[in-house]
Coordinates of C-alpha atoms in Angstrom, one line a residue:
M1 CA 45.7 16.8 28.7
L2 CA 42.4 17.0 30.3
N3 CA 39.1 18.1 28.3
K4 CA 40.7 17.8 24.8
Y5 CA 39.5 15.5 22.2
P6 CA 41.7 14.1 19.7
L7 CA 41.5 15.5 16.1
W8 CA 39.8 12.3 14.7
K9 CA 36.9 12.5 17.2
N10 CA 36.2 16.3 16.6
L11 CA 36.3 15.5 12.8
L12 CA 33.9 12.6 13.4
I13 CA 31.4 14.8 15.3
V14 CA 31.5 17.5 12.6
A15 CA 31.0 15.0 9.9
V16 CA 27.9 13.5 11.7
L17 CA 26.5 17.0 12.2
L18 CA 27.1 17.9 8.6
I19 CA 25.5 14.7 7.2
G20 CA 22.6 15.4 9.7
A21 CA 22.0 18.9 8.3
L22 CA 22.2 17.6 4.7
Y23 CA 19.6 15.0 5.1
A24 CA 17.3 17.3 7.4
A25 CA 17.6 20.0 4.6
P26 CA 14.7 18.6 2.3
N27 CA 12.3 19.3 5.1
I28 CA 12.5 23.0 4.6
Y29 CA 11.1 22.8 1.1
P30 CA 7.3 22.9 1.1
E31 CA 5.4 20.5 -1.3
D32 CA 3.2 21.4 -4.2
Y33 CA -0.5 20.6 -4.6
A34 CA -0.6 18.4 -7.7
I35 CA -2.7 16.1 -9.8
Q36 CA -1.0 12.9 -11.2
I37 CA -2.2 11.0 -14.2
T38 CA -1.2 7.5 -14.8
G39 CA -2.3 4.9 -17.4
S40 CA -4.6 2.1 -16.2
R41 CA -2.4 -0.3 -18.1
E42 CA 1.1 -0.2 -19.5
V43 CA 0.1 0.7 -23.0
H44 CA -1.7 3.9 -21.8
A45 CA 1.4 6.0 -21.1
V46 CA 1.0 9.8 -20.7
D47 CA 2.8 11.8 -23.5
A48 CA 3.3 15.4 -24.3
S49 CA 0.3 15.5 -26.5
L50 CA -2.0 14.4 -23.7
M51 CA -0.5 16.8 -21.4
E52 CA -1.0 19.6 -23.9
Q53 CA -4.7 18.7 -24.2
V54 CA -5.1 18.7 -20.4
T55 CA -3.4 22.0 -19.9
N56 CA -5.4 23.6 -22.8
A57 CA -8.6 22.4 -21.2
L58 CA -7.6 23.8 -17.8
S59 CA -6.7 27.1 -19.4
E60 CA -10.1 27.3 -21.2
Q61 CA -11.7 26.8 -17.5
G62 CA -9.5 29.7 -16.1
I63 CA -7.4 27.4 -14.0
S64 CA -3.9 28.3 -13.6
V65 CA -1.1 25.7 -13.8
K66 CA 2.1 26.1 -11.8
A67 CA 4.1 23.5 -13.7
T68 CA 3.8 20.2 -15.6
E69 CA 6.1 17.2 -15.9
I70 CA 6.3 13.7 -17.4
E71 CA 8.4 11.0 -16.0
N72 CA 8.2 7.2 -16.7
G73 CA 4.9 7.5 -18.6
S74 CA 3.1 9.4 -15.7
G75 CA 2.1 13.0 -15.7
L76 CA 2.1 15.5 -13.0
I77 CA 0.6 18.9 -12.9
R78 CA 1.4 21.2 -10.1
F79 CA -0.9 23.9 -8.7
A80 CA -0.5 26.9 -6.2
D81 CA -3.0 25.8 -3.8
S82 CA -5.4 23.0 -2.8
D83 CA -8.5 24.8 -4.0
T84 CA -7.2 25.1 -7.5
Q85 CA -6.1 21.4 -7.3
L86 CA -9.5 20.1 -6.5
T87 CA -11.3 22.2 -9.1
A88 CA -9.1 20.9 -11.8
K89 CA -9.5 17.2 -11.0
D90 CA -13.0 16.9 -12.8
T91 CA -11.6 18.9 -15.8
V92 CA -8.7 16.6 -16.1
H93 CA -10.7 13.4 -15.8
K94 CA -13.0 14.5 -18.6
V95 CA -10.1 15.0 -20.9
V96 CA -8.2 11.8 -20.3
G97 CA -11.1 9.4 -19.8
D98 CA -11.3 6.0 -18.1
N99 CA -8.1 4.7 -19.5
Y100 CA -6.2 6.9 -17.0
V101 CA -6.3 7.1 -13.3
V102 CA -6.6 10.6 -12.1
A103 CA -5.3 11.2 -8.4
L104 CA -4.6 14.0 -6.0
N105 CA -1.1 14.2 -4.8
L106 CA 1.4 16.3 -3.1
A107 CA 4.6 16.7 -5.2
P108 CA 7.9 17.4 -3.4
T109 CA 10.1 20.4 -4.3
T110 CA 13.3 19.1 -3.0
P111 CA 16.3 20.2 -5.3
E112 CA 17.7 17.6 -7.6
W113 CA 21.3 17.9 -6.0
L114 CA 19.7 16.8 -2.7
T115 CA 17.5 14.0 -4.2
S116 CA 20.7 12.7 -6.1
L117 CA 22.2 12.0 -2.7
G118 CA 19.1 10.1 -1.6
A119 CA 18.0 12.9 0.7
G120 CA 14.1 13.4 1.0
P121 CA 11.5 15.1 3.3
M122 CA 10.1 13.2 6.2
K123 CA 6.9 11.5 5.6
L124 CA 3.9 12.9 7.5
G125 CA 1.0 10.9 8.9
L126 CA -2.5 11.2 7.8
D127 CA -3.4 13.6 10.8
L128 CA -0.5 16.0 9.7
R129 CA -0.1 15.8 5.9
G130 CA -3.6 14.6 5.1
G131 CA -3.1 11.9 2.7
V132 CA -5.2 9.7 0.6
H133 CA -8.6 8.1 1.8
F134 CA -10.5 5.5 -0.2
L135 CA -13.9 4.2 0.6
L136 CA -14.4 0.8 -1.3
E137 CA -17.6 -1.0 -1.8
V138 CA -17.6 -4.8 -2.2
D139 CA -19.8 -6.2 -4.8
L140 CA -21.3 -8.9 -2.6
P141 CA -23.9 -10.1 -5.2
K142 CA -20.9 -10.7 -7.6
A143 CA -19.2 -12.8 -4.9
V144 CA -22.2 -15.0 -4.7
G145 CA -22.4 -15.3 -8.3
Q146 CA -18.8 -16.1 -8.6
K147 CA -19.0 -18.9 -5.9
L148 CA -22.2 -20.3 -7.9
E149 CA -20.0 -20.4 -11.1
N150 CA -17.3 -22.3 -9.1
Y151 CA -19.9 -24.8 -7.6
A152 CA -21.2 -25.3 -11.1
S153 CA -17.9 -26.2 -12.6
E154 CA -17.6 -28.6 -9.4
I155 CA -20.9 -30.2 -9.9
K156 CA -20.2 -30.6 -13.9
G157 CA -17.0 -32.5 -12.8
K158 CA -18.7 -34.7 -10.3
L159 CA -21.5 -35.6 -12.7
R160 CA -19.0 -36.6 -15.4
E161 CA -17.0 -38.5 -12.8
E162 CA -20.1 -40.5 -11.7
K163 CA -20.8 -40.9 -15.6
L164 CA -24.2 -39.3 -15.3
R165 CA -25.1 -37.6 -18.5
Y166 CA -26.8 -34.3 -18.3
R167 CA -28.0 -32.0 -21.2
T168 CA -27.3 -28.5 -19.7
L169 CA -26.3 -26.8 -16.4
D170 CA -27.4 -23.1 -16.2
I171 CA -27.6 -20.4 -13.6
E172 CA -30.9 -18.7 -13.2
N173 CA -31.4 -16.1 -10.6
S174 CA -28.9 -17.6 -8.2
V175 CA -30.2 -21.0 -8.7
M176 CA -28.3 -23.8 -10.5
V177 CA -30.5 -25.7 -12.9
V178 CA -29.3 -29.1 -14.2
K179 CA -31.3 -30.6 -17.1
F180 CA -31.6 -34.4 -17.7
S181 CA -33.4 -36.4 -20.4
D182 CA -33.9 -39.3 -18.3
A183 CA -35.6 -39.5 -14.9
A184 CA -33.7 -42.4 -13.7
V185 CA -30.3 -40.5 -14.4
R186 CA -31.9 -37.3 -12.8
D187 CA -32.7 -39.3 -9.5
Q188 CA -29.2 -40.8 -9.3
A189 CA -27.6 -37.4 -9.8
L190 CA -30.1 -36.1 -7.0
E191 CA -28.8 -38.6 -4.6
V192 CA -25.1 -37.8 -5.5
L193 CA -25.5 -34.0 -5.1
K194 CA -27.4 -34.4 -1.8
K195 CA -24.6 -36.3 -0.5
E196 CA -21.8 -34.2 -1.8
Y197 CA -23.6 -30.8 -0.9
P198 CA -25.7 -31.5 2.3
N199 CA -25.9 -27.6 3.0
F200 CA -27.6 -26.8 -0.4
L201 CA -31.2 -26.7 -1.1
I202 CA -31.5 -29.5 -3.7
N203 CA -34.9 -30.4 -5.2
S204 CA -36.1 -32.3 -8.5
E205 CA -38.7 -31.1 -11.0
E206 CA -40.4 -32.3 -14.1
Q207 CA -41.6 -30.2 -17.1
G208 CA -42.5 -30.9 -20.6
G209 CA -40.8 -34.1 -20.8
D210 CA -37.5 -32.7 -19.2
Y211 CA -36.2 -33.7 -15.9
F212 CA -34.4 -31.1 -13.7
V213 CA -32.2 -30.9 -10.4
T214 CA -32.3 -27.5 -8.8
V215 CA -29.4 -26.5 -6.6
A216 CA -29.9 -23.4 -4.5
L217 CA -27.8 -21.7 -1.8
S218 CA -29.3 -21.5 1.7
E219 CA -29.5 -18.1 3.5
Q220 CA -26.7 -19.3 5.7
A221 CA -24.5 -20.3 3.0
I222 CA -25.1 -16.8 1.2
R223 CA -24.1 -15.1 4.4
D224 CA -21.0 -17.2 4.8
I225 CA -19.9 -16.3 1.3
E226 CA -20.5 -12.6 1.9
T227 CA -18.5 -12.9 5.1
Y228 CA -15.6 -14.7 3.5
A229 CA -15.6 -12.2 0.5
I230 CA -15.1 -9.3 3.0
K231 CA -12.5 -11.0 4.9
Q232 CA -10.4 -12.0 2.0
N233 CA -10.8 -8.7 0.4
L234 CA -9.5 -7.1 3.6
T235 CA -6.6 -9.5 3.7
T236 CA -5.9 -8.9 0.0
L237 CA -6.0 -5.2 0.2
R238 CA -3.8 -5.4 3.2
N239 CA -1.1 -7.4 1.3
R240 CA -1.4 -5.0 -1.6
V241 CA -0.8 -2.0 0.5
N242 CA 2.2 -3.8 2.0
E243 CA 3.6 -4.4 -1.4
L244 CA 3.3 -0.6 -2.0
G245 CA 5.5 0.0 1.0
V246 CA 3.1 2.6 2.8
A247 CA 3.9 3.3 6.4
E248 CA 1.1 3.0 9.0
P249 CA -1.6 2.3 6.6
L250 CA -5.3 1.8 7.7
V251 CA -7.3 -1.0 6.0
Q252 CA -10.8 -1.8 8.0
R253 CA -14.3 -2.8 7.4
Q254 CA -16.9 -0.2 7.5
G255 CA -20.7 -1.4 7.7
R256 CA -21.9 -4.5 5.9
N257 CA -20.1 -4.1 2.5
R258 CA -17.5 -1.2 2.7
I259 CA -13.8 -1.0 3.5
V260 CA -12.0 2.0 4.3
V261 CA -8.3 2.4 3.1
Q262 CA -6.0 5.3 4.4
L263 CA -2.6 5.7 3.1
P264 CA -0.6 8.4 4.8
G265 CA 2.7 9.7 3.5
I266 CA 2.4 8.2 0.0
Q267 CA 3.7 10.0 -2.9
D268 CA 2.3 8.1 -6.0
T269 CA -1.5 8.0 -5.2
A270 CA -2.4 7.2 -8.8
A271 CA -0.5 4.0 -8.6
A272 CA -1.9 3.2 -5.2
K273 CA -5.4 3.8 -6.7
R274 CA -4.7 1.5 -9.7
I275 CA -3.1 -1.3 -7.6
I276 CA -5.6 -1.3 -4.7
G277 CA -8.7 -1.0 -6.8
K278 CA -7.8 -3.4 -9.6
T279 CA -10.1 -6.4 -9.4
A280 CA -8.0 -8.5 -11.7
T281 CA -7.4 -12.2 -11.7
L282 CA -6.6 -15.1 -14.1
E283 CA -8.7 -17.9 -15.5
F284 CA -7.0 -21.0 -17.2
R285 CA -9.2 -22.6 -19.7
L286 CA -8.9 -25.1 -22.5
E287 CA -9.4 -24.1 -26.1
A288 CA -12.7 -25.6 -27.3
K289 CA -12.6 -28.7 -29.6
P290 CA -14.0 -28.2 -33.1
G291 CA -17.6 -29.1 -33.3
T292 CA -18.4 -28.8 -29.6
S293 CA -21.8 -27.3 -28.5
A294 CA -21.8 -23.4 -28.6
A295 CA -23.6 -23.5 -25.2
R296 CA -20.4 -24.8 -23.6
N297 CA -18.0 -22.2 -25.2
E298 CA -17.2 -18.7 -25.1
I299 CA -15.3 -16.4 -27.7
H300 CA -12.7 -14.2 -26.3
S301 CA -10.4 -11.7 -27.8
F302 CA -6.6 -11.3 -27.3
R303 CA -5.7 -8.2 -25.0
D304 CA -2.8 -7.2 -27.3
D305 CA -4.8 -7.6 -30.5
P306 CA -8.7 -7.3 -30.1
E307 CA -9.2 -8.5 -33.8
R308 CA -7.7 -11.9 -33.0
K309 CA -10.1 -14.2 -31.3
A310 CA -10.3 -17.7 -29.8
T311 CA -13.1 -20.0 -28.6
L312 CA -12.6 -21.3 -25.1
E313 CA -14.4 -23.9 -23.0
N314 CA -16.7 -22.4 -20.2
D315 CA -15.0 -24.7 -17.5
I316 CA -12.3 -23.1 -15.5
I317 CA -9.4 -25.2 -14.8
I318 CA -8.0 -22.9 -12.0
K319 CA -8.5 -19.3 -11.0
G320 CA -6.0 -16.7 -9.6
D321 CA -6.9 -17.6 -6.0
N322 CA -5.0 -20.9 -6.4
V323 CA -1.8 -18.9 -7.0
A324 CA 0.5 -19.4 -4.1
N325 CA 3.5 -17.1 -5.5
A326 CA 4.1 -15.0 -8.6
Q327 CA 7.4 -13.3 -9.7
A328 CA 8.0 -11.1 -12.8
S329 CA 11.0 -11.9 -14.9
F330 CA 12.2 -12.3 -18.5
D331 CA 12.4 -15.3 -20.9
E332 CA 15.4 -16.4 -22.9
N333 CA 14.3 -13.9 -25.6
G334 CA 14.2 -11.0 -23.1
Q335 CA 10.4 -10.8 -23.2
P336 CA 8.5 -10.3 -19.9
Q337 CA 6.9 -13.1 -18.1
V338 CA 5.4 -14.1 -14.8
N339 CA 6.6 -17.4 -13.2
I340 CA 3.6 -18.9 -11.2
T341 CA 3.7 -21.3 -8.4
L342 CA 0.1 -22.9 -7.5
D343 CA -1.0 -24.1 -4.2
S344 CA -1.6 -27.8 -3.6
K345 CA -5.2 -27.8 -4.8
G346 CA -4.3 -25.8 -7.8
G347 CA -1.5 -28.0 -8.7
E348 CA -3.7 -31.0 -8.4
L349 CA -6.4 -29.6 -10.6
M350 CA -3.9 -28.4 -13.2
A351 CA -2.2 -31.8 -13.3
R352 CA -5.6 -33.6 -13.6
T353 CA -6.7 -31.5 -16.4
T354 CA -3.7 -31.4 -18.5
K355 CA -3.0 -35.0 -18.1
G356 CA -5.8 -35.8 -20.8
A357 CA -5.3 -32.5 -22.7
V358 CA -1.5 -32.9 -24.1
Q359 CA -1.2 -31.3 -27.5
R360 CA -4.3 -29.2 -26.8
R361 CA -4.1 -25.4 -26.3
M362 CA -4.6 -23.8 -22.9
A363 CA -5.5 -20.2 -22.6
V364 CA -4.6 -17.8 -19.8
L365 CA -7.6 -15.3 -19.7
F366 CA -7.1 -11.9 -17.8
V367 CA -10.4 -10.9 -16.1
E368 CA -10.9 -7.5 -14.7
D369 CA -14.0 -5.6 -13.2
K370 CA -13.9 -2.1 -14.2
E371 CA -16.1 1.1 -14.1
R372 CA -16.8 3.4 -16.9
T373 CA -17.8 7.2 -16.3
V374 CA -20.6 8.4 -18.6
Y375 CA -21.6 12.1 -18.4
K376 CA -25.2 12.9 -18.8
T377 CA -27.0 16.3 -18.9
V378 CA -29.7 16.6 -16.3
D379 CA -31.5 19.9 -15.9
G380 CA -28.7 21.7 -18.0
E381 CA -26.0 20.3 -15.8
Q382 CA -23.5 17.4 -16.6
V383 CA -23.9 14.5 -14.1
A384 CA -21.4 11.7 -13.8
E385 CA -22.6 8.1 -13.8
K386 CA -20.6 5.0 -13.0
I387 CA -21.3 1.9 -15.2
R388 CA -19.8 -1.3 -14.1
Y389 CA -18.6 -4.0 -16.6
Q390 CA -16.3 -6.9 -16.8
E391 CA -13.4 -7.0 -19.4
K392 CA -12.0 -10.3 -20.3
G393 CA -8.9 -10.7 -22.7
I394 CA -6.5 -13.7 -23.6
I395 CA -3.0 -13.0 -22.5
S396 CA -1.6 -16.2 -24.1
L397 CA -2.7 -19.4 -25.8
A398 CA 0.0 -22.1 -25.8
T399 CA -0.1 -25.8 -26.7
I400 CA 0.3 -28.1 -23.6
Q401 CA 3.4 -30.2 -24.4
S402 CA 3.3 -32.3 -21.2
V403 CA 1.5 -32.5 -18.0
L404 CA 1.7 -29.3 -16.0
G405 CA 2.2 -29.3 -12.3
S406 CA 2.3 -26.5 -9.8
S407 CA 4.9 -24.3 -11.5
F408 CA 4.8 -22.9 -15.0
R409 CA 5.1 -19.4 -16.6
I410 CA 2.8 -16.9 -18.4
T411 CA 4.1 -15.0 -21.3
G412 CA 2.4 -12.6 -23.9
L413 CA 2.4 -9.6 -21.6
D414 CA 2.5 -6.0 -22.8
G415 CA 5.7 -5.0 -21.0
A416 CA 7.8 -5.3 -17.8
G417 CA 5.5 -2.9 -16.0
E418 CA 2.4 -5.1 -16.7
S419 CA 4.2 -8.3 -15.8
S420 CA 5.3 -6.6 -12.4
E421 CA 1.7 -5.4 -11.8
L422 CA 0.3 -8.8 -12.6
A423 CA 2.7 -10.6 -10.5
L424 CA 2.1 -8.2 -7.5
L425 CA -1.8 -8.6 -7.8
L426 CA -1.5 -12.5 -7.9
R427 CA 1.2 -12.5 -5.1
A428 CA -1.0 -10.3 -2.9
G429 CA -4.0 -12.5 -3.4
A430 CA -7.1 -12.5 -5.5
L431 CA -10.1 -10.4 -4.5
A432 CA -13.0 -12.6 -3.6
A433 CA -15.4 -10.1 -5.0
P434 CA -15.0 -6.8 -7.1
I435 CA -14.6 -3.6 -5.3
Y436 CA -15.5 -0.2 -6.4
F437 CA -14.5 3.4 -5.4
V438 CA -17.4 5.0 -3.7
E439 CA -15.3 7.9 -2.3
E440 CA -11.8 9.3 -2.8
R441 CA -10.4 12.2 -1.0
T442 CA -7.6 13.6 0.9
V443 CA -7.9 14.6 4.5
G444 CA -8.6 18.3 4.5
P445 CA -5.5 20.4 4.3
S446 CA -6.8 22.8 6.7
L447 CA -7.0 19.9 9.3
G448 CA -3.5 18.9 8.5
A449 CA -2.1 22.4 8.6
Q450 CA -3.9 23.1 11.9
N451 CA -2.4 20.0 13.4
I452 CA 1.1 20.6 12.2
E453 CA 0.7 24.3 13.5
T454 CA -0.5 23.1 16.9
G455 CA 2.3 20.4 17.0
L456 CA 5.1 22.9 16.0
L457 CA 3.8 25.5 18.5
S458 CA 4.0 22.8 21.3
V459 CA 7.6 22.0 20.2
Q460 CA 8.6 25.6 20.0
I461 CA 7.1 26.6 23.4
G462 CA 8.7 23.5 25.2
F463 CA 12.0 24.2 23.3
A464 CA 12.1 28.0 24.3
L465 CA 11.3 27.4 27.8
V466 CA 13.9 24.7 28.1
L467 CA 16.5 27.2 26.4
V468 CA 15.6 30.0 28.8
F469 CA 15.9 27.8 31.8
M470 CA 19.2 26.2 30.9
L471 CA 20.7 29.7 30.0
V472 CA 19.6 31.4 33.1
Y473 CA 20.4 28.4 35.5
Y474 CA 23.7 27.2 33.8
R475 CA 24.8 30.3 32.1
V476 CA 27.8 29.5 29.6
F477 CA 27.2 25.8 30.1
G478 CA 23.6 26.3 29.6
L479 CA 24.3 28.0 26.2
L480 CA 26.4 25.1 25.1
A481 CA 23.6 22.7 25.9
N482 CA 21.2 24.8 24.0
I483 CA 23.4 24.7 21.0
A484 CA 23.6 20.8 21.4
L485 CA 19.9 20.6 21.9
T486 CA 19.4 22.4 18.6
L487 CA 21.7 20.1 16.8
N488 CA 19.9 17.1 18.4
L489 CA 16.5 18.3 16.7
V490 CA 18.4 18.4 13.5
L491 CA 19.9 14.9 13.7
L492 CA 16.3 13.7 14.8
V493 CA 14.6 14.9 11.7
A494 CA 17.5 13.6 9.5
V495 CA 17.4 10.2 10.9
M496 CA 13.5 10.0 10.5
S497 CA 13.9 11.3 7.0
L498 CA 16.6 8.6 6.2
L499 CA 14.5 5.8 7.8
S500 CA 11.4 7.0 5.9
A501 CA 9.6 7.0 9.2
T502 CA 6.3 8.6 9.2
L503 CA 5.7 11.5 11.7
T504 CA 2.4 11.7 13.2
L505 CA 0.8 14.0 16.0
P506 CA 1.9 11.4 18.7
G507 CA 5.3 11.4 17.1
I508 CA 5.6 15.2 17.6
A509 CA 4.7 14.3 21.3
G510 CA 7.7 12.1 21.2
I511 CA 10.0 15.0 20.0
V512 CA 8.7 17.2 22.9
L513 CA 9.6 14.4 25.4
T514 CA 13.1 14.0 23.6
V515 CA 13.9 17.7 24.1
G516 CA 13.3 17.3 27.9
M517 CA 15.1 14.0 28.1
A518 CA 18.2 15.5 26.2
V519 CA 18.5 18.3 28.6
D520 CA 18.0 15.9 31.4
A521 CA 21.3 14.5 30.5
N522 CA 23.0 17.7 30.5
V523 CA 21.4 18.6 33.9
L524 CA 22.9 15.4 35.4
I525 CA 26.2 16.2 33.9
F526 CA 26.4 20.0 35.1
S527 CA 25.1 19.2 38.6
R528 CA 27.9 16.6 38.8
I529 CA 30.5 19.3 37.8
R530 CA 29.1 21.6 40.5
E531 CA 29.2 19.1 43.2
E532 CA 32.9 18.3 42.2
L533 CA 33.7 22.0 42.3
K534 CA 32.1 22.2 45.9
N535 CA 34.3 19.2 46.8
G536 CA 37.5 21.3 45.9
L537 CA 38.5 19.8 42.7
P538 CA 40.0 22.3 40.2
P539 CA 37.8 23.4 37.3
Q540 CA 39.4 21.1 34.6
S541 CA 39.2 18.1 36.8
A542 CA 35.6 18.9 37.7
I543 CA 34.6 19.0 34.1
N544 CA 36.4 15.7 33.4
A545 CA 34.8 14.0 36.6
G546 CA 31.3 15.4 35.7
F547 CA 31.2 14.0 32.2
G548 CA 32.8 10.6 33.2
R549 CA 30.9 10.0 36.4
A550 CA 27.6 11.1 35.1
F551 CA 27.8 8.8 32.0
T552 CA 26.7 5.5 33.8
T553 CA 23.6 7.2 35.3
I554 CA 22.6 8.7 31.7
F555 CA 23.2 5.4 30.0
D556 CA 21.1 3.3 32.5
A557 CA 18.3 5.9 32.4
N558 CA 18.1 6.1 28.6
I559 CA 18.8 2.4 28.0
T560 CA 15.6 1.5 30.1
T561 CA 13.4 4.1 28.1
L562 CA 14.7 2.8 24.9
I563 CA 13.7 -0.8 25.9
A564 CA 10.0 0.6 26.7
A565 CA 10.0 2.3 23.3
V566 CA 11.1 -0.8 21.5
I567 CA 8.3 -2.8 23.2
L568 CA 5.8 -0.1 22.4
F569 CA 6.7 -0.3 18.7
A570 CA 6.5 -4.1 18.6
M571 CA 3.2 -4.3 20.5
G572 CA 1.5 -1.0 19.6
T573 CA -0.3 0.0 16.4
G574 CA -1.0 3.3 14.6
P575 CA -0.3 6.3 16.8
V576 CA 1.5 4.2 19.5
K577 CA 4.1 3.1 16.9
G578 CA 4.6 6.7 15.7
F579 CA 5.3 7.7 19.3
A580 CA 7.7 4.9 19.8
V581 CA 9.6 5.6 16.7
T582 CA 10.4 9.3 17.3
L583 CA 11.0 8.4 21.1
S584 CA 13.6 5.7 20.1
V585 CA 15.4 7.9 17.6
G586 CA 15.3 10.7 20.0
I587 CA 17.0 8.7 22.7
L588 CA 19.9 7.8 20.3
T589 CA 20.5 11.3 19.1
S590 CA 20.2 13.0 22.4
M591 CA 22.7 10.7 24.0
F592 CA 25.1 11.6 21.1
T593 CA 24.5 15.4 21.3
A594 CA 24.1 15.6 25.2
I595 CA 27.4 13.6 25.8
M596 CA 29.7 13.9 22.8
V597 CA 28.6 17.2 21.3
T598 CA 28.2 19.0 24.5
R599 CA 31.6 17.7 25.6
A600 CA 33.2 18.9 22.5
L601 CA 31.7 22.3 22.8
V602 CA 32.9 22.5 26.5
N603 CA 36.3 21.4 25.4
L604 CA 36.3 24.0 22.7
V605 CA 35.6 26.8 25.3
Y606 CA 37.5 25.6 28.3
G607 CA 39.9 22.8 27.2
G608 CA 43.5 23.1 27.5
R609 CA 43.4 26.5 29.3
Q610 CA 44.3 27.6 32.8
I611 CA 41.0 28.5 34.3
K612 CA 40.0 29.5 37.9
K613 CA 36.2 29.7 37.6
L614 CA 33.6 28.1 35.6
S615 CA 30.4 30.0 34.5
I616 CA 28.0 27.3 35.4

């Protein structure tokens, strides 16, 4: 029988539409303005007592709280509007202190029964939703200082290798000063260093019976170090952002020593701030031998027990930037650990050092650059001042049983969360210099709301005009096409939500284009039906011929557009990708609705009936 789908095909279409409606539904629930509180370390979990302190402090300030919740050691406070959210942030930070990250957020209100099915709202880009914006400052003087320390370790090793005894090697005002007790040894060292480091400014001095060699960086060398630090930090931050799974992020340099990071559509901004801003690395050092000079050693505490201390050598075997890969796992006792794989240089240095240090103990030192906020009263007002400092703590101190190579493991971590975070930081790459948050903000909600309103208005106007045209020009068939077009938008939103694609303003333009393209397919089909009717075919045959013979033309037109969209996605960046994603998804959904859904509706109205005239 003409124009009748089998039952299975009708059920399939209904099932697809119902699933589409289900997964598009979360987008009708608006998000709450919220503040998220997350511990800077695994041991600093948010509990009910802390949340009570925060809510009491907000109440004293006359700030109303919509709701609070605690999940996985992280606290969330919901507010009615963005102004209340912004006002509350400073109060919350004062209560929780620097052991917690306080971040602005937008919390979903999707019902639990939908989230349990894996349904969630579509992510909005920075131009629509707002999102988190960080301005980071790179500590370039620290980068130069760290490089000098590395060179100092290299020079010490070189002098020992050449059997040139020196008394001390110190860094004073960005200059390495090597002290000798013999002029002849000093002169030999001078020749060796000039040969090994031709780009350095190396001179000899004599004072009070002591003989010195000074090693200073040239201006060009300092500029090269600073340039490298910025580039390395950019690469590391991009890797960290990729580990977070953020869609369409922006990480770029601004000015001489600053980096802009924009993260649209991210839910856990507190975790993003903690991971991105964490300047953490590892140092592997040998435990000092008893009786060695105090000038060559440092005393450090253990991270899990500050009362417990160990004396370590100043010389660093390797640092975190020699790590090629890091994966979190558990040892045979179920304790968290990180499996480390070093690069070729790191493996060589580790093997060379441990070869002569079997049965000695080696420490893994966790080094982190941090900021502390101190509130001072100036002219009767409290002013926040940032104090930068470095925190070092021993993670593990284990006996070297045999020569170590490029693969080994780190134990002694506080928990699975810390092992995962440490592995992520090491895997993403070490920062060449500390970075500090200069500015943190969300793109103004009024800007986002205005963009959304403008974009939605453009979709509504385009949609309304198309509906009116189809209804007037094609009558009943136009009505059926309009129903299919509405379902097409529902499916498009559902697929975008399922793919966790980010909708941007150019993406909305892609939706408007999709509306036009979806109707274009129906126009081709309906025009073909009219032609067949004029050629004398009966209505049922005309319908069948119209859908059948227009399919090839529709398929060819859409497949070429889809190819162009895929190329745009592969080659483009940012807004271009956003446009390509919605266009690609829209092409696929529009072909389904324009051909199958419209045909099913036409079959429902006209199929299997004796008709003499079509309303088309």
